[in-house]
XYZ file of C-alpha atoms in Angstrom:
541
model
C 0.000 0.000 0.000
C 1.217 3.531 -0.796
C 2.589 5.362 2.226
C 3.631 8.823 3.317
C 7.007 9.855 1.868
C 9.917 7.661 0.790
C 11.989 5.474 3.076
C 14.830 7.781 4.111
C 17.161 4.839 4.694
C 16.775 3.623 1.111
C 16.832 6.992 -0.654
C 19.744 7.883 -2.874
C 20.721 11.405 -1.888
C 20.401 13.982 -4.666
C 22.202 17.214 -3.762
C 20.990 20.599 -4.955
C 22.544 21.675 -8.251
C 25.195 24.373 -8.356
C 22.664 26.762 -9.893
C 20.300 26.086 -6.987
C 23.002 26.967 -4.461
C 23.781 30.175 -6.350
C 20.084 31.063 -6.170
C 20.171 30.495 -2.400
C 23.200 32.767 -2.027
C 21.479 35.496 -4.026
C 18.535 35.810 -1.608
C 20.128 34.550 1.619
C 23.140 35.272 3.760
C 26.232 33.254 4.625
C 26.796 32.685 8.345
C 29.638 30.817 10.037
C 29.037 29.275 13.460
C 31.587 27.734 15.850
C 31.075 24.253 17.289
C 28.262 23.519 19.778
C 25.903 26.280 18.559
C 22.203 25.429 18.455
C 20.699 26.253 15.072
C 17.168 25.270 16.108
C 15.145 24.410 19.199
C 11.838 22.498 19.416
C 8.944 24.922 19.297
C 10.830 27.772 17.638
C 9.274 28.981 14.368
C 10.789 27.401 11.267
C 11.252 30.800 9.651
C 14.386 30.141 7.597
C 15.881 27.556 5.271
C 19.371 26.398 6.304
C 21.777 24.934 3.740
C 25.159 23.572 4.865
C 28.100 24.673 2.725
C 30.778 23.318 5.049
C 30.830 21.708 8.473
C 28.619 19.249 10.341
C 25.275 19.410 12.187
C 23.754 16.873 14.585
C 20.315 16.265 16.077
C 20.359 16.731 19.855
C 18.387 14.739 22.408
C 16.440 17.417 24.352
C 16.714 15.465 27.602
C 20.371 14.424 27.611
C 21.987 17.055 25.356
C 23.775 14.185 23.622
C 23.656 13.269 19.923
C 20.225 11.810 19.258
C 20.762 10.022 15.926
C 23.767 8.034 14.672
C 24.076 10.155 11.520
C 24.811 13.859 10.998
C 24.215 16.359 8.215
C 27.117 17.757 6.237
C 28.033 19.792 3.148
C 25.331 19.988 0.405
C 22.607 18.938 2.864
C 19.935 21.097 4.461
C 17.978 21.224 7.709
C 14.262 20.969 8.369
C 11.238 18.894 7.478
C 7.810 19.321 5.935
C 6.533 21.833 8.543
C 8.743 24.407 6.841
C 6.137 24.767 4.089
C 3.517 26.133 6.494
C 5.883 28.005 8.781
C 5.464 25.460 11.561
C 7.810 24.928 14.470
C 11.107 23.082 14.577
C 10.541 19.576 15.908
C 14.149 18.906 16.921
C 17.189 20.651 18.327
C 20.011 20.919 15.764
C 23.600 21.758 16.800
C 26.879 22.346 15.009
C 29.484 19.645 15.647
C 32.396 21.754 14.435
C 32.787 25.128 12.761
C 30.036 25.232 10.164
C 29.262 27.604 7.298
C 25.613 27.823 6.268
C 23.375 29.766 3.919
C 20.281 31.128 5.658
C 17.299 32.045 3.470
C 14.153 33.657 4.956
C 11.164 31.333 4.585
C 9.119 33.602 2.300
C 12.070 34.112 -0.040
C 12.708 30.358 -0.047
C 9.102 29.548 -0.925
C 9.313 31.999 -3.806
C 12.485 30.267 -5.014
C 10.877 26.841 -4.770
C 7.923 28.110 -6.770
C 10.157 29.428 -9.539
C 12.626 26.497 -9.578
C 10.525 23.300 -9.572
C 13.567 20.994 -9.834
C 14.931 22.368 -6.560
C 11.491 22.228 -4.991
C 11.127 18.539 -5.924
C 14.406 17.627 -4.176
C 13.572 19.561 -1.010
C 10.003 18.316 -0.685
C 11.054 14.703 -1.314
C 13.644 14.911 1.464
C 11.312 16.753 3.830
C 8.555 14.158 3.305
C 10.980 11.287 3.869
C 12.183 12.857 7.113
C 8.608 13.125 8.337
C 8.045 9.469 7.444
C 11.168 8.470 9.403
C 9.900 10.364 12.447
C 6.500 8.675 12.231
C 7.853 5.178 11.535
C 10.382 5.375 14.372
C 8.050 7.310 16.700
C 10.818 9.866 17.105
C 9.548 13.245 18.238
C 9.867 16.020 20.788
C 6.170 15.459 21.501
C 5.887 12.751 24.143
C 2.622 11.320 25.440
C 2.587 9.449 28.746
C -0.402 7.192 29.441
C -2.104 7.308 26.050
C -3.949 4.040 26.733
C -5.046 5.121 30.207
C -6.159 8.732 29.889
C -8.886 10.101 27.618
C -7.308 13.562 27.261
C -3.912 12.139 26.299
C -5.578 9.753 23.849
C -7.334 12.739 22.278
C -3.940 14.355 21.654
C -2.665 11.092 20.176
C -5.653 10.982 17.839
C -5.106 14.594 16.762
C -1.402 14.010 16.140
C -1.902 10.706 14.334
C -4.617 12.006 12.026
C -2.556 15.086 11.143
C 0.571 13.000 10.447
C 2.394 14.575 13.382
C 5.075 12.292 14.869
C 4.903 11.605 18.594
C 6.388 9.205 21.110
C 3.976 7.187 23.233
C 5.230 6.050 26.646
C 3.301 3.516 28.708
C 2.348 4.771 32.139
C 4.801 3.387 34.691
C 7.403 2.315 32.129
C 11.079 3.188 32.732
C 10.974 5.600 29.777
C 7.887 7.331 31.157
C 9.457 7.621 34.598
C 12.607 9.151 33.115
C 10.594 11.672 31.086
C 8.473 12.565 34.118
C 11.576 13.000 36.278
C 13.125 15.387 33.746
C 9.988 17.560 33.988
C 9.563 17.255 37.762
C 6.120 15.674 37.549
C 4.719 12.548 39.184
C 5.838 9.330 37.496
C 2.305 7.916 37.768
C 0.665 10.907 36.096
C -0.502 10.899 32.455
C 1.085 13.841 30.669
C 1.808 15.585 27.396
C 5.396 16.841 27.142
C 6.967 18.900 24.380
C 10.658 19.564 23.966
C 12.665 19.923 27.103
C 10.531 20.250 30.211
C 7.409 21.784 28.645
C 4.444 20.046 30.252
C 1.116 20.884 28.592
C -1.378 21.473 31.388
C -4.943 20.358 30.628
C -3.853 19.249 27.134
C -6.058 20.043 24.155
C -5.406 19.770 20.400
C -5.452 23.568 20.250
C -2.607 23.898 22.761
C -0.514 21.249 21.027
C -1.167 22.833 17.636
C 0.180 26.110 18.968
C 3.390 24.450 20.161
C 3.826 22.873 16.731
C 3.073 26.085 14.865
C -0.036 24.640 13.211
C -2.570 26.947 14.811
C -2.073 30.129 12.813
C -2.799 33.489 14.365
C -4.526 35.845 11.974
C -4.723 39.586 11.917
C -8.295 40.497 12.756
C -10.014 41.020 9.453
C -7.147 39.610 7.381
C -8.383 39.304 3.782
C -8.041 36.188 1.602
C -9.144 35.659 -1.968
C -10.843 32.433 -0.946
C -11.605 30.778 2.366
C -11.972 27.005 2.104
C -13.867 25.617 5.079
C -13.111 21.922 5.533
C -9.892 19.978 5.082
C -11.199 16.754 3.565
C -10.465 15.600 -0.007
C -12.659 18.296 -1.563
C -11.237 21.120 0.548
C -7.613 20.108 0.092
C -8.081 19.672 -3.671
C -9.574 23.169 -3.793
C -6.529 24.383 -1.843
C -4.151 22.823 -4.383
C -5.830 24.443 -7.375
C -6.424 27.777 -5.647
C -2.722 28.043 -4.868
C -1.762 26.925 -8.365
C -3.981 29.659 -9.837
C -2.306 32.303 -7.695
C -5.222 32.863 -5.320
C -4.470 33.770 -1.713
C -6.191 30.818 -0.031
C -6.763 29.614 3.513
C -8.005 26.115 4.403
C -9.432 25.711 7.905
C -10.247 22.379 9.536
C -11.638 21.780 12.998
C -10.240 18.291 13.642
C -7.685 16.949 11.188
C -6.676 17.442 7.595
C -8.292 14.556 5.749
C -11.749 14.865 7.253
C -13.806 11.702 7.433
C -11.852 10.229 4.507
C -8.695 10.635 6.572
C -9.886 7.893 8.904
C -10.124 5.345 6.085
C -7.400 2.758 6.559
C -7.331 1.638 2.922
C -8.778 3.062 -0.288
C -8.380 0.618 -3.159
C -10.636 2.102 -5.840
C -8.923 5.490 -6.218
C -7.275 5.753 -9.637
C -3.479 5.734 -9.634
C -2.972 3.668 -6.481
C -3.332 0.019 -7.521
C -2.010 -1.249 -4.197
C -4.284 1.073 -2.229
C -3.611 4.089 -0.045
C -4.953 5.231 3.301
C -7.265 8.226 3.237
C -4.923 10.124 5.536
C -1.886 9.617 3.312
C -3.827 10.540 0.172
C -5.013 13.849 1.577
C -1.625 14.510 3.231
C -0.010 14.404 -0.203
C -2.568 16.924 -1.398
C -1.862 19.128 1.601
C 1.858 19.159 0.771
C 1.026 20.094 -2.826
C -1.216 22.929 -1.681
C 1.412 24.260 0.738
C 3.966 24.174 -2.075
C 1.730 26.576 -4.032
C 1.368 28.909 -1.037
C -2.016 27.835 0.332
C -2.188 28.261 4.104
C -3.709 25.736 6.505
C -4.978 26.254 10.047
C -6.184 23.636 12.535
C -7.945 22.976 14.756
C -10.159 25.874 13.760
C -13.952 25.781 13.583
C -15.990 28.410 11.748
C -19.008 29.083 13.949
C -20.647 31.801 11.848
C -20.341 33.246 8.357
C -21.518 36.778 7.591
C -21.809 38.778 4.381
C -20.356 42.285 4.638
C -21.558 45.460 2.938
C -18.750 45.380 0.368
C -19.821 41.905 -0.767
C -17.005 40.037 0.976
C -17.561 37.504 3.748
C -16.471 37.399 7.379
C -15.803 34.029 9.003
C -15.883 33.941 12.797
C -13.852 31.220 14.503
C -14.574 29.404 17.738
C -11.668 31.184 19.469
C -13.009 34.666 18.746
C -10.790 35.388 15.747
C -12.179 36.271 12.339
C -10.971 36.624 8.770
C -12.463 38.054 5.592
C -12.653 36.435 2.177
C -13.794 37.514 -1.268
C -15.199 34.023 -1.865
C -15.956 30.963 0.238
C -15.801 27.268 -0.658
C -17.914 25.100 1.643
C -16.244 21.683 1.940
C -17.267 20.696 5.454
C -18.518 17.259 4.451
C -20.662 15.176 6.737
C -20.330 13.574 10.129
C -21.747 10.382 11.563
C -24.889 11.032 13.532
C -25.028 10.391 17.238
C -27.416 7.533 17.803
C -30.192 8.022 20.387
C -28.608 5.700 22.950
C -28.442 6.685 26.614
C -24.948 7.719 27.885
C -23.500 7.703 24.367
C -21.895 11.131 24.640
C -20.428 10.383 28.081
C -18.538 7.360 26.722
C -17.253 8.974 23.523
C -13.492 8.565 23.483
C -13.755 5.939 26.214
C -15.062 3.060 24.130
C -17.297 4.892 21.637
C -15.490 5.881 18.423
C -16.310 7.325 15.020
C -13.029 6.468 13.276
C -10.804 3.390 13.078
C -7.133 4.384 13.044
C -3.938 2.820 14.388
C -4.719 4.261 17.818
C -8.087 2.522 18.087
C -6.655 -0.676 16.594
C -4.045 -0.812 19.328
C -6.687 -0.224 21.979
C -8.817 -3.040 20.515
C -6.076 -5.661 20.412
C -7.312 -9.169 21.276
C -10.825 -7.947 22.159
C -14.239 -8.151 20.530
C -15.129 -5.060 18.519
C -18.589 -3.958 17.391
C -19.208 -1.768 14.348
C -22.582 -0.220 13.541
C -23.018 0.494 9.834
C -23.268 -1.092 6.420
C -21.407 1.381 4.191
C -17.883 1.376 2.786
C -16.455 3.157 5.825
C -17.810 0.466 8.120
C -16.487 -2.266 5.831
C -13.006 -0.753 5.621
C -12.945 -0.327 9.389
C -13.942 -3.969 9.882
C -11.178 -5.224 7.603
C -8.618 -2.988 9.292
C -9.603 -3.841 12.868
C -9.790 -7.576 12.142
C -5.987 -7.603 12.027
C -5.768 -6.829 15.737
C -9.155 -7.607 17.326
C -10.158 -11.109 18.361
C -13.519 -10.697 16.645
C -15.220 -7.907 14.705
C -19.018 -7.916 14.800
C -20.720 -5.713 12.174
C -24.330 -4.742 12.933
C -26.541 -3.814 9.963
C -30.183 -2.804 10.345
C -31.025 -3.867 6.789
C -31.178 -7.308 5.242
C -28.035 -7.063 3.081
C -25.008 -4.955 2.170
C -25.775 -4.759 -1.539
C -27.323 -1.285 -1.503
C -24.729 0.437 0.679
C -21.322 -1.215 0.218
C -19.071 -1.781 -2.807
C -19.226 -5.356 -4.066
C -15.485 -6.045 -3.704
C -15.572 -4.935 -0.076
C -18.688 -6.848 0.977
C -17.223 -10.014 -0.581
C -14.096 -9.612 1.505
C -16.099 -9.094 4.678
C -18.077 -12.291 4.129
C -14.863 -14.240 3.449
C -12.717 -12.773 6.218
C -12.245 -14.971 9.276
C -12.866 -13.106 12.488
C -15.610 -10.886 11.026
C -19.242 -11.658 11.780
C -22.100 -9.749 10.130
C -25.476 -9.538 11.842
C -28.368 -8.226 9.777
C -31.469 -6.731 11.358
C -29.543 -5.820 14.520
C -28.987 -2.638 16.536
C -27.413 -1.512 19.822
C -30.061 -0.532 22.371
C -27.986 0.055 25.522
C -24.446 0.744 26.723
C -22.847 -0.614 29.889
C -19.863 0.655 31.850
C -19.004 3.458 34.256
C -15.851 5.312 33.147
C -15.403 3.309 29.965
C -17.447 0.979 27.785
C -17.640 -2.588 29.090
C -20.565 -4.128 27.177
C -23.509 -3.369 24.883
C -27.019 -4.717 24.510
C -27.776 -5.908 20.974
C -31.425 -5.999 19.906
C -32.940 -7.991 17.031
C -35.132 -5.428 15.216
C -37.513 -8.140 13.944
C -38.170 -10.135 17.116
C -37.178 -7.643 19.805
C -34.933 -10.228 21.466
C -31.885 -8.818 23.252
C -28.558 -10.080 24.499
C -25.553 -8.481 26.207
C -22.127 -8.690 24.531
C -18.928 -7.694 26.326
C -16.808 -5.204 24.400
C -14.513 -2.259 25.060
C -14.929 -0.650 21.627
C -18.032 0.344 19.670
C -17.594 2.099 16.313
C -20.521 4.095 14.962
C -20.439 4.614 11.194
C -24.002 5.210 10.177
C -26.046 8.212 9.113
C -24.515 11.214 7.405
C -25.365 14.643 8.800
C -24.011 17.698 6.912
C -21.943 20.317 8.737
C -23.828 23.438 7.649
C -25.084 25.136 10.819
C -22.364 27.807 10.579
C -23.667 29.147 7.258
C -26.152 31.308 9.200
C -28.914 31.090 6.601
C -26.785 32.627 3.838
C -27.452 29.818 1.332
C -30.363 27.540 0.535
C -30.291 24.043 2.099
C -32.420 21.008 1.394
C -34.640 19.376 4.010
C -31.672 17.346 5.325
C -29.333 20.328 5.635
C -27.237 19.724 2.501
C -26.254 22.760 0.403
C -28.297 23.232 -2.767
C -26.161 24.147 -5.789
C -26.288 24.647 -9.542
C -29.603 24.764 -11.400
C -31.525 23.851 -8.244
C -30.101 27.011 -6.648
C -30.907 29.128 -9.694
C -27.315 29.149 -11.026
C -27.258 26.917 -14.118
C -23.771 27.947 -15.260
C -21.998 26.283 -12.304
C -22.908 22.988 -10.595
C -21.098 24.158 -7.435
C -22.470 27.712 -7.049
C -24.982 28.272 -4.263
C -27.912 30.653 -4.008
C -25.493 33.255 -2.608
C -22.992 34.685 -5.131
C -19.438 34.087 -3.936
C -20.256 30.973 -1.903
C -19.597 27.593 -3.521
C -20.096 24.061 -2.159
C -18.204 20.874 -3.049
C -17.952 17.307 -1.835
C -20.259 15.425 0.481
C -21.865 18.591 1.920
C -23.389 19.401 -1.493
C -26.912 18.129 -2.130
C -26.907 15.414 -4.764
C -23.172 14.807 -4.703
C -21.682 11.339 -5.173
C -20.303 10.318 -1.799
C -16.906 9.086 -2.992
C -13.372 10.370 -2.423
C -12.614 10.633 -6.151
C -15.759 12.670 -6.741
C -14.893 15.044 -3.885
C -11.366 15.560 -5.217
C -12.776 16.287 -8.683
C -15.302 18.804 -7.402
C -12.709 20.592 -5.261
C -10.401 20.838 -8.263
C -13.006 22.090 -10.750
C -14.726 24.661 -8.528
C -11.661 26.915 -8.409
C -12.140 28.019 -12.024
C -15.466 29.617 -11.043
C -13.970 31.007 -7.833
C -11.195 32.614 -9.873
C -13.760 34.181 -12.224
C -15.788 35.538 -9.306
C -12.796 36.962 -7.421
C -11.320 38.639 -10.487
C -14.694 39.966 -11.619
C -15.032 41.697 -8.255
C -11.438 42.929 -8.444
């Protein structure tokens, strides 16, 4: 299956060409540092590109001050990783081993160079992506989570990091590694914690706080103006971000949970053209995010738009959940859908403690050697069942209907029926949840006979019912009776299938009424809509 980045250990290093280095010198400055000088610290903004002309640089362990990796960087190599594209924070401390001469290029000037010299950009992005893959594969990061399996808040940070392809190190509560990390921060060894860098303990950890440490949570000038605001970071939103940036539009993509949206939780997509061995939804959209950042599109997360207003000059004002707001000449609605909360008592109280809406590596680890229950008969439920069957003792799929034919792709339903360890129950539903602080069992009810039985489980996945995320539109556009955005001829705009009843607001992907609920369709709509956005923005001047 396709994966994020190349394997750094197997890559043949391609140095920048002499002409590339000359271009760096023209817009940067040459600096010589003596030995033992820190060039970066975790959490500092990655505001410059650093190219080594002569000397040697090592990665430093933030806890011991010793060399962290067996290899160093030398002449013709450069520092950094993929966060550079969005102006994120350094994830590691880098130190000169001996006297070292470098070229420093301000980030904005470097992005302009990469845009004008695609051959140089290809080399840098390939290396940056591979470095991120190494960090994820080896769980090597300045972000350390203690007690991920024991604490709901820490597990929420793990979910946020995992879904956004942010590397982190998970330490089991009470392990020698966890005790050492706790000791270095002067906290109790038995206490779950989120630690960043050297001694930074995140009190009452939230994704927002961690995003700020990593430089992902962008601060905007109040009223900052963009050509287009893209609300939603799923396949449709990210595709729109790629094409908006490529067309020279000043674009901002905001996402309230993780880039990838609901598709980002899909463990394996096999019917997307160009990936014959399959690709996870998260990796697919991550590649698109890197492309969009390369073209200058900005991303911000976790950010939720709570209200959209139309201003007197015809532009729009988006108000965020943290009190900030930005303006945009046009808006692309790509907020997709979310699984509905089922009317089961105590459901909300157990969310994150046995009730889940996505099946990722984190949930798979939590479900190891247990019985798992999935509610739903669509492709998402089927993919989750196949994925979780690799670690769970048994996966039980509950479907209210009599078959999977109407809701699941044929190739996937065939695999479910053939897969050992997966049981499908038709005409079944969950009627009750059991457990105090975490889920311990559920009551399964036969919808035809009313008979019930209790099944022990620590994980219930709900993947049924699609509810559109459109409350924030504040009545600006017409919606259908289910809350989906009406577009095209139905909205009185026959010249664009993605235009809404409000000029300047467009809708793409699953949130659009009548759309085909498939990743490929969402990517196509996000790509095509930008031509009409460009026309609208330039018509307004």
